[in-house]
CSV table of C-alpha atoms in Angstrom, one decimal:
chain,number,residue,atom,x,y,z
J,1,MET,CA,14.2,-73.7,0.5
J,2,ALA,CA,13.1,-71.2,-1.6
J,3,PRO,CA,9.7,-69.7,-1.3
J,4,PRO,CA,6.9,-70.5,-4.0
J,5,ARG,CA,6.7,-68.5,-6.9
J,6,SER,CA,3.3,-67.3,-7.5
J,7,ALA,CA,1.4,-68.5,-10.5
J,8,MET,CA,-0.3,-64.9,-11.0
J,9,SER,CA,2.5,-62.2,-10.7
J,10,GLY,CA,5.4,-64.0,-11.2
J,11,GLY,CA,6.8,-62.9,-8.0
J,12,TYR,CA,7.8,-64.2,-4.8
J,13,HIS,CA,4.9,-64.7,-2.2
J,14,PHE,CA,5.5,-66.6,1.2
J,15,THR,CA,3.2,-68.6,2.9
J,16,GLU,CA,2.0,-69.2,6.1
J,17,GLY,CA,1.0,-72.9,6.7
J,18,GLY,CA,0.3,-73.7,3.1
J,19,ARG,CA,-1.4,-70.3,2.6
J,20,ASP,CA,-0.4,-67.0,0.7
J,21,VAL,CA,0.3,-64.2,3.4
J,22,LYS,CA,-0.6,-61.5,0.7
J,23,ALA,CA,-4.0,-63.1,-0.1
J,24,ARG,CA,-4.8,-63.1,3.5
J,25,PHE,CA,-4.0,-59.4,4.0
J,26,ALA,CA,-5.8,-58.5,0.7
J,27,ALA,CA,-8.8,-60.3,2.0
J,28,ALA,CA,-8.5,-58.9,5.5
J,29,GLY,CA,-8.6,-55.4,3.6
J,30,PRO,CA,-6.3,-51.9,4.8
J,31,PRO,CA,-6.0,-51.5,8.7
J,32,ASP,CA,-8.1,-48.9,10.3
J,33,ARG,CA,-6.8,-45.5,10.2
J,34,PRO,CA,-7.6,-42.8,12.4
J,35,ARG,CA,-9.9,-40.5,10.2
J,36,ARG,CA,-9.0,-36.7,9.6
J,37,PRO,CA,-11.2,-34.1,10.9
J,38,GLY,CA,-13.3,-32.7,7.9
J,39,GLN,CA,-16.1,-33.5,5.7
J,40,GLY,CA,-16.1,-37.3,4.7
J,41,ASP,CA,-13.6,-40.3,5.5
J,42,GLY,CA,-9.9,-39.3,5.4
J,43,ARG,CA,-10.6,-36.0,3.9
J,44,ARG,CA,-8.3,-33.0,5.0
J,45,PRO,CA,-10.6,-29.9,6.3
J,46,GLU,CA,-10.9,-27.0,3.5
J,47,LYS,CA,-8.9,-24.3,4.4
J,48,SER,CA,-10.1,-20.6,3.7
J,49,THR,CA,-8.5,-18.4,1.1
J,50,ASP,CA,-9.7,-15.2,2.2
J,51,THR,CA,-6.9,-14.1,4.1
J,52,VAL,CA,-8.1,-10.5,3.9
J,53,THR,CA,-11.4,-10.7,6.1
J,54,LYS,CA,-9.7,-12.7,8.5
J,55,ALA,CA,-7.9,-9.8,9.9
J,56,PHE,CA,-11.4,-8.1,10.5
J,57,PRO,CA,-13.9,-8.5,13.1
J,58,ALA,CA,-16.4,-11.3,12.5
J,59,SER,CA,-19.1,-8.4,12.0
J,60,GLN,CA,-17.0,-7.3,9.0
J,61,LYS,CA,-16.6,-10.6,7.3
J,62,LYS,CA,-19.4,-10.9,5.4
J,63,ARG,CA,-18.2,-7.9,3.3
J,64,ARG,CA,-17.0,-8.2,0.1
J,65,ARG,CA,-13.1,-8.6,-0.4
J,66,ALA,CA,-13.3,-5.6,-2.8
J,67,ASP,CA,-15.1,-3.6,-0.1
J,68,ILE,CA,-12.5,-3.9,2.5
J,69,PHE,CA,-9.5,-4.1,0.4
J,70,PRO,CA,-10.3,-2.6,-3.3
J,71,LEU,CA,-7.0,-3.2,-5.3
J,72,LYS,CA,-8.8,-5.5,-7.8
J,73,ASP,CA,-11.0,-3.2,-8.8
J,74,ASP,CA,-8.8,-0.2,-8.9
J,75,ARG,CA,-5.6,-1.7,-10.6
J,76,SER,CA,-5.7,0.8,-13.4
J,77,ALA,CA,-5.4,3.8,-11.2
J,78,LEU,CA,-2.0,2.7,-10.9
J,79,SER,CA,-1.0,4.0,-14.6
J,80,LEU,CA,-0.8,7.4,-15.5
J,81,LYS,CA,-0.5,7.9,-19.4
J,82,GLY,CA,2.7,5.7,-20.0
J,83,THR,CA,4.0,5.7,-16.2
J,84,HIS,CA,3.4,3.9,-13.3
J,85,TRP,CA,4.2,4.3,-9.7
J,86,ASP,CA,7.1,1.8,-8.5
J,87,LYS,CA,6.0,0.3,-4.7
J,88,GLU,CA,9.2,-0.4,-4.1
J,89,THR,CA,10.8,3.0,-4.4
J,90,CYS,CA,7.6,4.8,-4.6
J,91,MET,CA,8.9,6.5,-7.8
J,92,ARG,CA,6.8,7.5,-10.6
J,93,THR,CA,9.1,5.7,-13.9
J,94,LYS,CA,8.7,4.8,-17.3
J,95,THR,CA,6.3,1.5,-17.8
J,96,VAL,CA,9.4,0.0,-19.3
J,97,GLY,CA,12.1,1.9,-16.9
J,98,VAL,CA,13.6,1.3,-13.9
J,99,ARG,CA,11.5,-1.1,-12.1
J,100,GLY,CA,13.0,-3.9,-10.1
J,101,VAL,CA,16.4,-1.7,-9.2
J,102,GLY,CA,14.7,-0.5,-6.1
J,103,PHE,CA,16.4,1.5,-3.4
J,104,TRP,CA,19.9,2.5,-5.3
J,105,ALA,CA,17.4,4.1,-8.0
J,106,LEU,CA,15.9,6.0,-5.6
J,107,LEU,CA,19.3,7.1,-4.1
J,108,LEU,CA,20.7,8.1,-7.4
J,109,MET,CA,17.4,10.3,-8.2
J,110,LEU,CA,17.5,12.0,-5.0
J,111,GLY,CA,21.3,12.6,-5.1
J,112,LEU,CA,20.8,14.1,-8.7
J,113,ALA,CA,17.8,16.3,-7.2
J,114,LEU,CA,20.2,17.7,-4.8
J,115,ALA,CA,23.0,18.4,-7.1
J,116,ALA,CA,20.6,20.3,-9.5
J,117,GLY,CA,20.4,22.9,-7.0
J,118,PRO,CA,17.5,24.8,-5.8
J,119,ALA,CA,14.3,22.8,-5.6
J,120,TRP,CA,11.6,23.4,-8.6
J,121,GLY,CA,9.7,26.4,-7.4
J,122,GLN,CA,11.4,27.5,-4.1
J,123,GLY,CA,10.8,30.7,-3.6
J,124,LYS,CA,8.0,31.1,-5.8
J,125,GLY,CA,4.4,31.2,-5.5
J,126,ALA,CA,2.4,28.0,-5.3
J,127,PRO,CA,0.0,27.1,-7.8
J,128,ASP,CA,-3.2,27.4,-6.8
J,129,PHE,CA,-5.8,24.7,-7.4
J,130,ASN,CA,-9.6,23.2,-6.6
J,131,LEU,CA,-9.7,19.6,-5.4
J,132,PRO,CA,-12.5,17.8,-3.8
J,133,ASP,CA,-12.4,16.3,-0.1
J,134,ILE,CA,-12.7,12.3,-0.2
J,135,SER,CA,-15.3,12.6,2.9
J,136,THR,CA,-17.5,15.5,2.2
J,137,GLY,CA,-16.8,16.2,-1.5
J,138,LYS,CA,-16.3,20.0,-0.6
J,139,GLU,CA,-13.7,21.5,-3.0
J,140,TYR,CA,-10.8,23.0,-1.2
J,141,SER,CA,-8.7,25.7,-3.0
J,142,LEU,CA,-5.1,27.0,-2.3
J,143,SER,CA,-6.3,30.6,-2.4
J,144,GLN,CA,-8.9,29.9,0.6
J,145,PHE,CA,-5.6,29.2,3.1
J,146,LYS,CA,-4.2,32.7,2.4
J,147,GLY,CA,-2.0,34.6,5.3
J,148,LYS,CA,-1.5,31.1,6.8
J,149,VAL,CA,1.4,28.5,6.5
J,150,VAL,CA,0.6,25.6,4.4
J,151,VAL,CA,2.2,21.8,4.4
J,152,ILE,CA,0.8,20.0,1.2
J,153,ASN,CA,1.7,16.3,0.9
J,154,PHE,CA,1.4,14.4,-2.1
J,155,PHE,CA,1.5,10.6,-1.8
J,156,THR,CA,-0.3,7.4,-3.1
J,157,PHE,CA,-2.4,4.5,-1.3
J,158,PHE,CA,0.2,2.1,-2.2
J,159,CYS,CA,3.3,4.0,-0.8
J,160,GLY,CA,4.5,2.5,2.7
J,161,PRO,CA,7.0,5.3,3.4
J,162,CYS,CA,3.7,7.8,3.2
J,163,ARG,CA,1.9,5.8,5.6
J,164,GLU,CA,4.7,6.0,8.0
J,165,GLU,CA,5.1,9.7,7.8
J,166,MET,CA,1.1,10.5,7.8
J,167,PRO,CA,0.8,9.9,11.4
J,168,ASP,CA,3.5,12.7,12.4
J,169,LEU,CA,1.7,15.2,10.0
J,170,ASN,CA,-1.9,14.5,11.6
J,171,LYS,CA,0.2,15.3,15.3
J,172,ILE,CA,1.4,18.5,13.3
J,173,HIS,CA,-1.9,19.4,12.0
J,174,ASN,CA,-3.5,19.0,15.6
J,175,GLU,CA,-0.6,20.7,17.4
J,176,MET,CA,-0.3,23.7,15.4
J,177,LYS,CA,-3.6,24.6,13.4
J,178,GLY,CA,-4.3,27.1,16.6
J,179,GLN,CA,-1.1,28.6,15.4
J,180,GLY,CA,-2.1,29.4,11.4
J,181,LEU,CA,-1.1,26.4,10.0
J,182,ALA,CA,-3.1,24.5,7.5
J,183,MET,CA,-2.4,20.7,6.7
J,184,LEU,CA,-3.5,19.3,3.6
J,185,GLY,CA,-3.2,15.9,1.9
J,186,ILE,CA,-3.1,15.1,-2.1
J,187,GLY,CA,-3.5,11.6,-3.0
J,188,LEU,CA,-2.5,10.8,-6.6
J,189,SER,CA,-2.9,7.3,-8.5
J,190,SER,CA,-5.4,6.5,-5.9
J,191,SER,CA,-9.2,5.8,-5.8
J,192,PRO,CA,-11.8,7.9,-3.4
J,193,THR,CA,-12.4,4.3,-1.8
J,194,GLN,CA,-8.7,3.5,-1.4
J,195,LEU,CA,-7.9,6.9,0.1
J,196,ARG,CA,-11.3,7.0,2.3
J,197,PHE,CA,-9.9,3.4,3.9
J,198,LEU,CA,-6.6,4.7,4.4
J,199,ALA,CA,-7.4,8.1,6.1
J,200,LYS,CA,-10.1,6.0,8.4
J,201,GLN,CA,-7.2,3.4,9.2
J,202,LEU,CA,-4.7,5.9,10.2
J,203,ASP,CA,-7.4,8.2,12.1
J,204,LEU,CA,-6.1,11.3,9.8
J,205,GLU,CA,-7.9,14.7,10.6
J,206,TYR,CA,-6.3,16.7,8.4
J,207,PRO,CA,-8.7,17.3,4.8
J,208,ILE,CA,-7.4,14.4,2.0
J,209,LEU,CA,-7.9,15.6,-1.5
J,210,ILE,CA,-8.3,13.5,-4.4
J,211,GLY,CA,-5.4,14.8,-6.9
J,212,ASP,CA,-5.0,14.4,-10.6
J,213,ASP,CA,-2.5,14.8,-13.5
J,214,LYS,CA,-2.9,18.0,-13.5
J,215,VAL,CA,-2.0,19.3,-10.0
J,216,SER,CA,0.8,17.0,-10.4
J,217,LYS,CA,2.3,19.0,-13.4
J,218,ALA,CA,1.3,22.2,-11.6
J,219,TYR,CA,3.6,21.2,-9.0
J,220,GLY,CA,6.8,20.3,-11.3
J,221,GLY,CA,5.5,16.9,-12.2
J,222,VAL,CA,5.3,15.0,-8.7
J,223,GLU,CA,7.8,11.7,-9.5
J,224,VAL,CA,8.9,10.6,-6.1
J,225,VAL,CA,6.0,10.1,-2.9
J,226,PRO,CA,5.9,11.3,-0.4
J,227,THR,CA,6.9,14.9,-1.8
J,228,THR,CA,6.1,17.7,0.7
J,229,PHE,CA,5.7,21.6,0.1
J,230,ILE,CA,6.0,23.9,2.9
J,231,LEU,CA,4.4,27.4,2.1
J,232,ASP,CA,5.0,30.7,3.9
J,233,LYS,CA,2.2,33.1,4.8
J,234,SER,CA,2.5,34.8,1.5
J,235,GLY,CA,1.9,31.6,-0.6
J,236,LYS,CA,5.5,31.1,-1.7
J,237,ILE,CA,7.1,28.0,-1.6
J,238,ALA,CA,9.9,27.7,1.2
J,239,HIS,CA,11.1,23.9,1.5
J,240,LYS,CA,10.2,21.4,-1.2
J,241,ILE,CA,10.7,18.1,0.3
J,242,LEU,CA,11.6,14.5,-1.3
J,243,GLY,CA,10.9,11.4,1.0
J,244,THR,CA,9.8,11.1,4.4
J,245,ARG,CA,10.9,13.2,7.5
J,246,LYS,CA,10.5,12.7,11.5
J,247,LYS,CA,7.9,15.3,13.1
J,248,GLU,CA,10.6,17.1,14.8
J,249,GLU,CA,12.3,18.3,11.3
J,250,PHE,CA,9.0,19.4,9.9
J,251,VAL,CA,8.6,21.2,13.1
J,252,ARG,CA,11.7,23.1,12.8
J,253,MET,CA,11.1,23.8,8.9
J,254,ILE,CA,7.1,24.9,10.0
J,255,GLN,CA,8.2,27.0,13.2
J,256,PRO,CA,10.1,29.7,11.8
J,257,LEU,CA,7.5,30.3,9.1
J,258,LEU,CA,4.4,31.1,11.8
């Protein structure tokens, strides 16, 4: 025998002892469910969206996000007169250029540079400059290091390979500064806040200077970071290095010049 048709819904409802089973459950209300932890009944706990400050000690969590990782306020630092630094290749390219081709574009550029023969400025006198230090504001000039072997490392805050190389440069600075070596880092397209953050994060002990478009052009137009120049005691460019090198490779190039 088919169950009786409900007059209200037009569907079929099962009955138990003449009573509509669906109506009985409706009157009893929904079954008790365990409450989720959080604010209110059955609400999910609120999740923090601040992924930056979680990585820092509790004493620093009250600091503003921009103070800890100042990207939002300094995005304009990425642009330099119609060019930008590509974070993947660490190359400065036209705004509508080769962005996205990544590793292969870098290989092509390095290959063309090698095929072109001697690096720009090699054997010539290095251009002088006056740039402020990020910590003290003191201006450094190249001329004050006359008679020393000088390593000039151009980098940007957003360059991953630069960060990997800098601890080795710091070791070279500490080990060879007593032998007549001067190490200088020049940050391009980066704010003073970003450069101070990076220097503190990596415990860099050599001077980090705030670079600009003028010094970049003076050194042939820095298109790849890191770019490193090694100068002999007479102030001439002995080596121009595109990309990163290991500590041992730097030492092999520096040692004969001391």
